[in-house]
Short mmCIF file of C-alpha atoms in Angstrom, two decimals:
data_model
loop_
_atom_site.label_atom_id
_atom_site.label_comp_id
_atom_site.label_asym_id
_atom_site.label_seq_id
_atom_site.Cartn_x
_atom_site.Cartn_y
_atom_site.Cartn_z
CA MET A 1 27.36 -15.62 -23.22
CA GLU A 2 30.54 -17.19 -24.63
CA ASP A 3 30.66 -19.51 -21.64
CA GLU A 4 27.07 -20.54 -22.26
CA LEU A 5 27.79 -21.23 -25.93
CA LYS A 6 30.75 -23.38 -24.85
CA GLN A 7 28.40 -25.21 -22.52
CA ILE A 8 25.97 -25.83 -25.41
CA GLU A 9 28.84 -27.12 -27.54
CA GLY A 10 29.70 -29.50 -24.71
CA LEU A 11 26.12 -30.77 -24.54
CA LEU A 12 26.04 -31.37 -28.29
CA THR A 13 29.39 -33.18 -28.38
CA PRO A 14 29.10 -36.99 -28.28
CA LYS A 15 30.19 -38.50 -24.98
CA PHE A 16 29.94 -42.12 -26.03
CA ASN A 17 31.98 -42.03 -29.17
CA ARG A 18 32.63 -45.48 -30.56
CA GLU A 19 35.11 -46.58 -33.15
CA CYS A 20 33.84 -47.96 -36.40
CA PRO A 21 34.02 -51.80 -36.31
CA ASP A 22 36.76 -53.31 -38.48
CA TYR A 23 34.45 -55.58 -40.42
CA ILE A 24 32.69 -52.69 -42.15
CA TYR A 25 33.87 -52.38 -45.75
CA THR A 26 35.04 -55.98 -45.88
CA ASN A 27 31.75 -57.52 -46.96
CA HIS A 28 31.09 -56.76 -50.59
CA VAL A 29 27.61 -58.23 -50.60
CA ARG A 30 24.53 -56.27 -49.65
CA LYS A 31 22.63 -57.94 -46.85
CA PRO A 32 19.39 -59.59 -47.99
CA ALA A 33 16.32 -57.43 -47.57
CA VAL A 34 14.59 -58.47 -44.39
CA SER A 35 11.26 -57.80 -42.83
CA VAL A 36 10.63 -55.29 -40.09
CA TRP A 37 9.99 -58.20 -37.74
CA TRP A 38 13.43 -59.63 -38.51
CA LYS A 39 15.05 -56.27 -37.78
CA LYS A 40 13.31 -56.14 -34.41
CA VAL A 41 14.93 -59.35 -33.24
CA VAL A 42 18.12 -59.39 -35.29
CA GLY A 43 20.18 -59.07 -32.12
CA ALA A 44 21.58 -62.52 -31.43
CA ALA A 45 20.24 -62.87 -27.89
CA ALA A 46 16.69 -61.84 -28.74
CA MET A 47 16.67 -63.98 -31.87
CA ILE A 48 17.74 -67.09 -29.98
CA ALA A 49 14.99 -66.53 -27.43
CA VAL A 50 12.47 -66.10 -30.24
CA ILE A 51 13.59 -69.31 -31.93
CA PHE A 52 13.20 -71.21 -28.67
CA THR A 53 9.78 -69.73 -28.12
CA VAL A 54 8.55 -70.31 -31.65
CA GLY A 55 9.80 -73.88 -31.39
CA PHE A 56 7.58 -74.37 -28.35
CA ALA A 57 4.77 -72.01 -29.24
CA ALA A 58 4.08 -73.92 -32.43
CA PHE A 59 1.92 -76.25 -30.36
CA TYR A 60 -0.88 -73.69 -30.67
CA THR A 61 -2.21 -75.21 -33.87
CA PRO A 62 -1.06 -78.81 -33.93
CA ALA A 63 -3.09 -81.26 -35.96
CA ILE A 64 -1.76 -84.74 -35.25
CA ASN A 65 -0.95 -87.06 -32.35
CA ALA A 66 2.29 -85.36 -31.49
CA GLU A 67 0.27 -82.47 -30.06
CA GLU A 68 0.39 -83.79 -26.54
CA VAL A 69 4.15 -84.29 -26.59
CA VAL A 70 4.80 -80.81 -27.86
CA LYS A 71 2.33 -79.28 -25.45
CA THR A 72 3.80 -81.13 -22.49
CA SER A 73 7.26 -80.15 -23.64
CA PHE A 74 6.29 -76.49 -23.55
CA GLN A 75 4.82 -76.89 -20.07
CA ASN A 76 7.98 -78.63 -18.92
CA PHE A 77 10.03 -75.80 -20.36
CA VAL A 78 8.04 -73.20 -18.44
CA ARG A 79 8.26 -75.25 -15.24
CA ALA A 80 11.94 -76.00 -15.66
CA ASP A 81 12.92 -72.63 -14.14
CA THR A 82 16.46 -73.13 -15.36
CA TYR A 83 17.98 -74.32 -18.57
CA LYS A 84 21.27 -74.31 -20.38
CA ALA A 85 21.63 -74.53 -24.13
CA SER A 86 24.77 -74.65 -26.23
CA PHE A 87 24.33 -73.51 -29.80
CA PHE A 88 25.98 -72.19 -32.91
CA LEU A 89 24.82 -69.34 -35.06
CA LEU A 90 25.91 -67.37 -38.11
CA ALA A 91 26.50 -63.80 -37.07
CA THR A 92 28.55 -60.68 -37.48
CA PRO A 93 29.94 -58.60 -34.62
CA SER A 94 27.76 -55.71 -33.58
CA GLY A 95 28.47 -52.52 -31.67
CA ASP A 96 25.22 -52.99 -29.77
CA ASP A 97 24.76 -54.60 -26.37
CA GLU A 98 24.14 -58.04 -27.79
CA ILE A 99 27.70 -58.18 -29.25
CA TYR A 100 26.58 -60.18 -32.29
CA LYS A 101 23.75 -59.87 -34.74
CA ILE A 102 22.34 -62.71 -36.75
CA ALA A 103 23.56 -62.70 -40.35
CA PRO A 104 23.07 -65.71 -42.64
CA ASP A 105 26.16 -64.54 -44.56
CA GLY A 106 28.16 -64.07 -41.35
CA ASN A 107 30.68 -66.26 -39.54
CA ARG A 108 29.98 -69.24 -37.31
CA VAL A 109 29.91 -68.28 -33.64
CA GLU A 110 29.38 -70.72 -30.81
CA GLY A 111 27.98 -69.98 -27.41
CA THR A 112 26.06 -71.14 -24.39
CA MET A 113 22.89 -69.61 -22.99
CA TYR A 114 21.86 -69.99 -19.36
CA MET A 115 18.41 -68.97 -18.25
CA LYS A 116 16.88 -68.87 -14.83
CA TYR A 117 13.65 -67.42 -13.49
CA VAL A 118 13.69 -65.67 -10.14
CA ASP A 119 10.23 -64.47 -9.07
CA ASP A 120 9.10 -64.52 -12.71
CA THR A 121 12.05 -62.35 -13.72
CA PRO A 122 14.24 -63.94 -16.40
CA MET A 123 17.98 -63.89 -15.76
CA VAL A 124 19.95 -64.69 -18.89
CA ARG A 125 23.65 -65.24 -19.45
CA PHE A 126 25.27 -65.66 -22.86
CA GLU A 127 28.82 -66.99 -23.01
CA TRP A 128 30.35 -66.50 -26.46
CA ASN A 129 33.22 -68.75 -27.48
CA ASP A 130 35.16 -65.89 -29.01
CA ASP A 131 38.74 -64.78 -28.48
CA LYS A 132 37.70 -62.33 -25.74
CA HIS A 133 35.54 -64.88 -23.89
CA THR A 134 32.70 -62.38 -24.05
CA VAL A 135 29.94 -62.84 -21.50
CA VAL A 136 26.70 -60.88 -21.65
CA ILE A 137 24.21 -60.91 -18.78
CA TYR A 138 20.66 -59.58 -18.64
CA SER A 139 19.69 -59.70 -15.02
CA GLY A 140 16.53 -58.09 -13.67
CA GLY A 141 16.77 -55.02 -15.88
CA LYS A 142 20.57 -54.76 -15.58
CA TYR A 143 22.93 -55.31 -18.49
CA LEU A 144 26.49 -56.50 -17.83
CA CYS A 145 29.26 -57.34 -20.27
CA TYR A 146 32.53 -59.09 -19.41
CA LYS A 147 35.52 -59.54 -21.69
CA ASN A 148 38.40 -61.75 -20.58
CA GLY A 149 36.81 -61.80 -17.13
CA GLN A 150 36.83 -58.00 -16.81
CA LEU A 151 33.61 -56.02 -16.52
CA THR A 152 33.54 -53.74 -19.58
CA ALA A 153 29.97 -52.43 -19.54
CA ARG A 154 27.18 -52.13 -17.02
CA HIS A 155 23.97 -50.16 -17.32
CA ASP A 156 20.25 -50.33 -16.83
CA SER A 157 18.47 -52.22 -19.54
CA SER A 158 14.92 -53.22 -20.20
CA PRO A 159 14.84 -57.01 -20.02
CA ILE A 160 14.87 -57.82 -23.73
CA LEU A 161 14.57 -61.48 -23.01
CA ASN A 162 11.33 -61.28 -21.11
CA LEU A 163 9.76 -64.55 -22.13
CA LYS A 164 6.26 -63.17 -21.83
CA GLU A 165 7.05 -60.35 -24.24
CA ILE A 166 8.82 -62.69 -26.61
CA THR A 167 5.90 -65.10 -26.48
CA ASN A 168 3.49 -62.28 -27.20
CA LEU A 169 5.64 -61.16 -30.10
CA SER A 170 5.89 -64.68 -31.46
CA THR A 171 2.29 -65.64 -31.01
CA ALA A 172 0.56 -62.39 -31.78
CA GLU A 173 2.74 -61.18 -34.59
CA LEU A 174 3.88 -64.41 -36.15
CA LEU A 175 1.57 -67.25 -35.35
CA ALA A 176 -1.60 -65.19 -35.60
CA ASP A 177 -0.84 -64.67 -39.26
CA LYS A 178 -2.05 -68.12 -40.33
CA THR A 179 -1.46 -67.40 -44.01
CA LYS A 180 2.28 -67.18 -43.33
CA LEU A 181 2.36 -70.14 -40.99
CA GLU A 182 3.06 -73.50 -42.55
CA LYS A 183 3.71 -76.40 -40.31
CA SER A 184 4.59 -80.04 -40.65
CA ILE A 185 5.12 -82.69 -38.00
CA THR A 186 6.94 -85.95 -38.62
CA GLU A 187 7.44 -88.81 -36.20
CA ASN A 188 10.41 -91.13 -36.32
CA GLY A 189 10.56 -93.51 -33.37
CA ASP A 190 11.07 -91.44 -30.25
CA LYS A 191 11.76 -88.28 -32.22
CA ILE A 192 9.12 -85.80 -33.31
CA THR A 193 10.19 -83.04 -35.67
CA LEU A 194 8.09 -79.95 -36.04
CA SER A 195 8.83 -77.37 -38.73
CA THR A 196 7.19 -73.99 -38.54
CA MET A 197 7.47 -71.37 -41.23
CA CYS A 198 7.16 -67.95 -39.65
CA LYS A 199 7.45 -65.09 -42.12
CA ASP A 200 10.97 -65.50 -43.55
CA ILE A 201 12.20 -68.00 -41.01
CA MET A 202 11.82 -71.76 -40.79
CA VAL A 203 12.06 -72.93 -37.18
CA ILE A 204 12.74 -76.65 -36.81
CA ALA A 205 12.26 -78.17 -33.36
CA GLU A 206 12.86 -81.78 -32.33
CA PHE A 207 11.04 -83.28 -29.37
CA SER A 208 11.55 -86.50 -27.52
CA ALA A 209 8.29 -88.43 -27.19
CA ASP A 210 9.86 -90.42 -24.38
CA ASN A 211 10.76 -87.71 -21.90
CA LYS A 212 8.57 -85.01 -23.45
CA ARG A 213 11.33 -82.48 -23.87
CA MET A 214 12.47 -80.31 -26.75
CA ILE A 215 15.89 -81.74 -27.54
CA LYS A 216 16.98 -79.52 -30.40
CA VAL A 217 15.87 -76.34 -32.13
CA GLY A 218 17.26 -74.55 -35.15
CA ALA A 219 16.31 -71.94 -37.71
CA LYS A 220 16.83 -71.33 -41.42
CA LEU A 221 16.52 -68.27 -43.60
CA ASN A 222 16.40 -68.88 -47.36
CA ASP A 223 17.65 -72.46 -46.82
CA VAL A 224 20.66 -71.27 -44.82
CA LYS A 225 20.70 -72.77 -41.32
CA PHE A 226 21.78 -69.82 -39.22
CA MET A 227 21.22 -71.17 -35.73
CA GLU A 228 20.98 -74.60 -34.08
CA THR A 229 21.32 -75.90 -30.57
CA GLU A 230 23.79 -78.66 -29.80
CA THR A 231 22.50 -79.54 -26.34
CA ILE A 232 19.65 -78.37 -24.12
CA GLU A 233 19.65 -79.20 -20.40
CA TYR A 234 16.70 -78.48 -18.13
CA GLY A 235 16.29 -77.98 -14.40
CA ILE A 236 20.00 -77.75 -13.65
CA ASN A 237 21.48 -75.91 -10.69
CA LEU A 238 22.49 -72.39 -11.78
CA PRO A 239 23.87 -70.30 -8.91
CA ASP A 240 22.81 -66.64 -8.69
CA SER A 241 26.50 -65.68 -9.03
CA LEU A 242 26.30 -66.72 -12.68
CA PHE A 243 24.07 -63.70 -13.31
CA GLU A 244 26.08 -61.05 -11.43
CA MET B 1 38.25 -43.52 -59.83
CA ASP B 2 40.09 -46.52 -58.46
CA LYS B 3 38.86 -48.66 -55.61
CA ASN B 4 42.00 -48.14 -53.54
CA ARG B 5 41.39 -44.40 -53.41
CA ILE B 6 37.80 -44.95 -52.23
CA LEU B 7 38.93 -47.44 -49.60
CA SER B 8 41.69 -45.18 -48.40
CA SER B 9 39.29 -42.21 -48.10
CA LEU B 10 36.79 -44.34 -46.21
CA GLN B 11 39.44 -45.72 -43.87
CA GLN B 12 40.69 -42.22 -43.14
CA GLU B 13 37.23 -40.91 -42.28
CA ARG B 14 35.62 -44.10 -40.93
CA ASP B 15 35.39 -43.17 -37.25
CA LYS B 16 34.10 -39.67 -38.01
CA LEU B 17 31.54 -41.03 -40.48
CA PHE B 18 30.50 -43.68 -37.97
CA CYS B 19 30.02 -41.17 -35.17
CA TYR B 20 27.96 -38.94 -37.47
CA ALA B 21 25.70 -41.87 -38.43
CA CYS B 22 25.39 -43.20 -34.85
CA TYR B 23 24.09 -39.93 -33.46
CA ARG B 24 21.99 -39.08 -36.49
CA LEU B 25 20.27 -42.49 -36.50
CA ARG B 26 20.36 -42.97 -32.71
CA SER B 27 21.40 -46.60 -33.24
CA LEU B 28 24.80 -48.26 -33.50
CA GLU B 29 23.43 -51.09 -35.57
CA GLU B 30 21.69 -48.77 -38.01
CA ALA B 31 24.92 -46.77 -38.26
CA GLU B 32 26.87 -49.90 -39.19
CA ASP B 33 24.33 -50.70 -41.89
CA ALA B 34 24.41 -47.12 -43.17
CA LEU B 35 28.20 -47.24 -43.54
CA GLN B 36 28.01 -50.56 -45.31
CA ASP B 37 25.42 -49.05 -47.67
CA LEU B 38 27.75 -46.12 -48.29
CA TYR B 39 30.64 -48.42 -49.13
CA LEU B 40 28.54 -50.57 -51.46
CA ALA B 41 27.09 -47.50 -53.16
CA LEU B 42 30.58 -46.12 -53.79
CA VAL B 43 31.96 -49.43 -55.05
CA SER B 44 28.99 -50.05 -57.36
CA LYS B 45 29.30 -46.58 -58.89
CA LEU B 46 33.04 -46.95 -59.23
CA PRO B 47 33.27 -47.05 -63.06
CA THR B 48 31.26 -43.85 -63.48
CA LEU B 49 32.46 -41.86 -60.48
CA LYS B 50 34.04 -38.52 -61.28
CA ILE B 51 34.55 -36.82 -57.95
CA SER B 52 36.81 -33.89 -57.27
CA ASN B 53 36.26 -33.87 -53.50
CA MET B 54 35.89 -37.40 -52.19
CA MET B 55 35.32 -36.36 -48.58
CA ALA B 56 32.47 -34.01 -49.48
CA TYR B 57 30.89 -36.70 -51.64
CA MET B 58 31.10 -39.28 -48.82
CA TYR B 59 29.46 -37.03 -46.23
CA ARG B 60 26.71 -35.92 -48.62
CA SER B 61 26.01 -39.56 -49.54
CA LEU B 62 25.97 -40.67 -45.91
CA SER B 63 23.64 -37.83 -44.98
CA ASN B 64 21.23 -38.92 -47.74
CA ILE B 65 21.45 -42.56 -46.62
CA CYS B 66 20.67 -41.53 -43.02
CA THR B 67 17.72 -39.40 -44.14
CA SER B 68 16.20 -42.20 -46.16
CA ARG B 69 16.77 -44.73 -43.35
CA LEU B 70 15.04 -42.43 -40.87
CA ARG B 71 12.18 -42.02 -43.32
CA GLU B 72 11.88 -45.78 -43.98
CA ALA B 73 11.85 -46.60 -40.30
CA ALA B 74 9.32 -43.80 -39.75
CA LYS B 75 11.61 -42.67 -36.97
CA LEU B 76 10.09 -39.45 -35.77
CA PRO B 77 12.36 -36.57 -34.85
CA LEU B 78 12.64 -35.94 -31.14
CA THR B 79 11.01 -32.65 -30.29
CA ALA B 80 9.95 -32.72 -26.63
CA ILE B 81 12.62 -30.45 -25.23
CA ASP B 82 10.41 -29.12 -22.41
CA GLY B 83 11.15 -31.90 -19.92
CA ILE B 84 14.87 -31.84 -20.60
CA ASP B 85 17.36 -31.70 -17.71
CA ILE B 86 20.84 -30.81 -18.91
CA MET B 87 22.31 -31.18 -15.43
CA GLU B 88 21.72 -34.91 -15.61
CA GLU B 89 24.68 -36.57 -17.33
CA PRO B 90 23.66 -39.12 -20.00
CA LYS B 91 24.44 -42.61 -18.70
CA ASP B 92 24.83 -44.32 -22.04
CA PHE B 93 24.91 -43.82 -25.79
CA SER B 94 21.14 -43.98 -26.10
CA GLU B 95 20.54 -41.21 -23.54
CA ASP B 96 23.31 -39.10 -25.04
CA ALA B 97 21.96 -39.46 -28.59
CA THR B 98 18.43 -38.67 -27.39
CA LEU B 99 19.57 -35.51 -25.58
CA ILE B 100 21.59 -34.27 -28.57
CA ASN B 101 18.77 -34.94 -31.03
CA LYS B 102 16.25 -33.17 -28.81
CA LEU B 103 18.49 -30.11 -28.58
CA LEU B 104 19.09 -30.09 -32.35
CA SER B 105 15.36 -30.41 -33.03
CA VAL B 106 14.76 -26.80 -31.95
CA ILE B 107 16.89 -25.31 -34.73
CA PRO B 108 16.56 -25.40 -38.54
CA GLU B 109 17.99 -28.50 -40.22
CA GLU B 110 20.67 -26.55 -42.13
CA GLN B 111 22.06 -25.31 -38.78
CA ALA B 112 21.75 -28.74 -37.15
CA GLU B 113 23.65 -30.39 -40.02
CA ILE B 114 26.55 -27.95 -39.62
CA ILE B 115 26.66 -28.62 -35.88
CA ARG B 116 26.67 -32.39 -36.49
CA LEU B 117 29.50 -32.18 -39.00
CA ARG B 118 31.50 -29.90 -36.71
CA LEU B 119 30.98 -31.66 -33.37
CA HIS B 120 30.20 -35.26 -34.32
CA SER B 121 32.63 -35.63 -37.21
CA ASP B 122 35.18 -33.12 -35.95
CA LEU B 123 35.43 -31.37 -39.32
CA THR B 124 36.81 -27.88 -39.90
CA PHE B 125 34.55 -25.07 -41.10
CA ASN B 126 36.41 -25.14 -44.42
CA ASP B 127 35.65 -28.85 -44.84
CA ILE B 128 32.01 -28.29 -43.93
CA ALA B 129 31.76 -25.42 -46.40
CA GLU B 130 33.00 -27.75 -49.16
CA ILE B 131 30.66 -30.57 -48.14
CA LEU B 132 27.61 -28.31 -48.07
CA ASN B 133 28.75 -26.14 -50.96
CA GLN B 134 28.30 -22.95 -48.93
CA PRO B 135 30.64 -20.04 -48.21
CA VAL B 136 32.73 -20.52 -45.07
CA THR B 137 31.32 -17.33 -43.55
CA THR B 138 27.76 -18.67 -43.95
CA VAL B 139 28.74 -21.96 -42.34
CA LYS B 140 30.33 -20.18 -39.37
CA ALA B 141 27.35 -17.88 -38.96
CA ARG B 142 24.83 -20.72 -39.13
CA TYR B 143 26.84 -22.72 -36.59
CA ARG B 144 26.75 -19.82 -34.16
CA TYR B 145 23.05 -19.07 -34.83
CA GLY B 146 22.28 -22.71 -34.09
CA LEU B 147 24.14 -22.72 -30.79
CA ASN B 148 22.57 -19.41 -29.84
CA HIS B 149 19.03 -20.60 -30.60
CA ILE B 150 19.56 -23.62 -28.37
CA ARG B 151 21.01 -21.36 -25.65
CA VAL B 152 17.93 -19.12 -25.77
CA ARG B 153 15.55 -22.10 -25.61
CA LEU B 154 17.40 -23.53 -22.62
CA GLN B 155 17.35 -20.13 -20.94
CA MET B 156 13.57 -20.01 -21.39
CA LEU B 157 13.42 -23.39 -19.63
CA ASN B 158 15.69 -22.09 -16.84
CA GLN B 159 18.27 -24.73 -17.72
CA ILE B 160 21.19 -22.31 -18.03
#
């Protein structure tokens, strides 16, 4: 019986004990209260995907001439199969898989996202410009994390960046609530700017009327810009090795 | 009570507190937020705090924060122990936390809390007795009852 009790103790003892991150206790300000929706996507990777999708998905209820440009831009995005976007965001480190979580009162973090579809499966790679050169890969249900070029974590993971799921989340949960959706479109030469207010977040997307592409997307919470792309490239050659 | 004493107590216990919150809330991110809430609560109450046992106060506060977070998130306790397979090693934190919470769900909360404080925060029975304001003998007995209940349930499922 004593052996069995020892065995039970072993089962109940944590096997994935993690150290408390250093940044806890350094921020003296309580985080702003946020909606349940925000909490669902507060992980940096998921949030960036949502911002991209909301930027595009806003074409669902356009009211002026720019509709066609935005709609074509979305179609081009879906057909692009690959894209690369460099961005900055305000975030704090997180112990979770996504490494950072969005925090309007956090520090500026820069990174690059690569996305490629293989047989409708999204493969996503985030390269963070941090001191450990952190790379996070979601590849066909696998999660990989590299620090300084060394593999530090690998496990099965549901593909959090499934564009279909994200689109459903964005359209069904956000855009369907018309009372919370305010939108304005302005045209300035070749540039079309579309602002969409979704719950707490203002997503601002810029489109080129000339080549019918989204050229920039960003997001604000309470007037604080917490994420914006610097460049977006479409249809580029991304070798499979980038997602391994 | 001065801020330096609070900070020093938190720093000393931070990893144990974090582990407790991680496995109680089954989420690293929620655990980080819970610890931040604990810190802010302590700092904001600083002028009026009169605490004789800082460690006991911290664990009791963190336990309350975890309980209210679980309630707010409507996170249901895990109870389906029937399909459990203890021979299968948990592959990650999530599986490990799920297994532990399922096992603890079959015993009364007062026994589960003692097991968490003992195994997740690595506290002595004397410390736990102070935190829970119970005699040490009661704490030891409840710890053993808890383990034994889980053992019996696993035996019924032919797991041990």
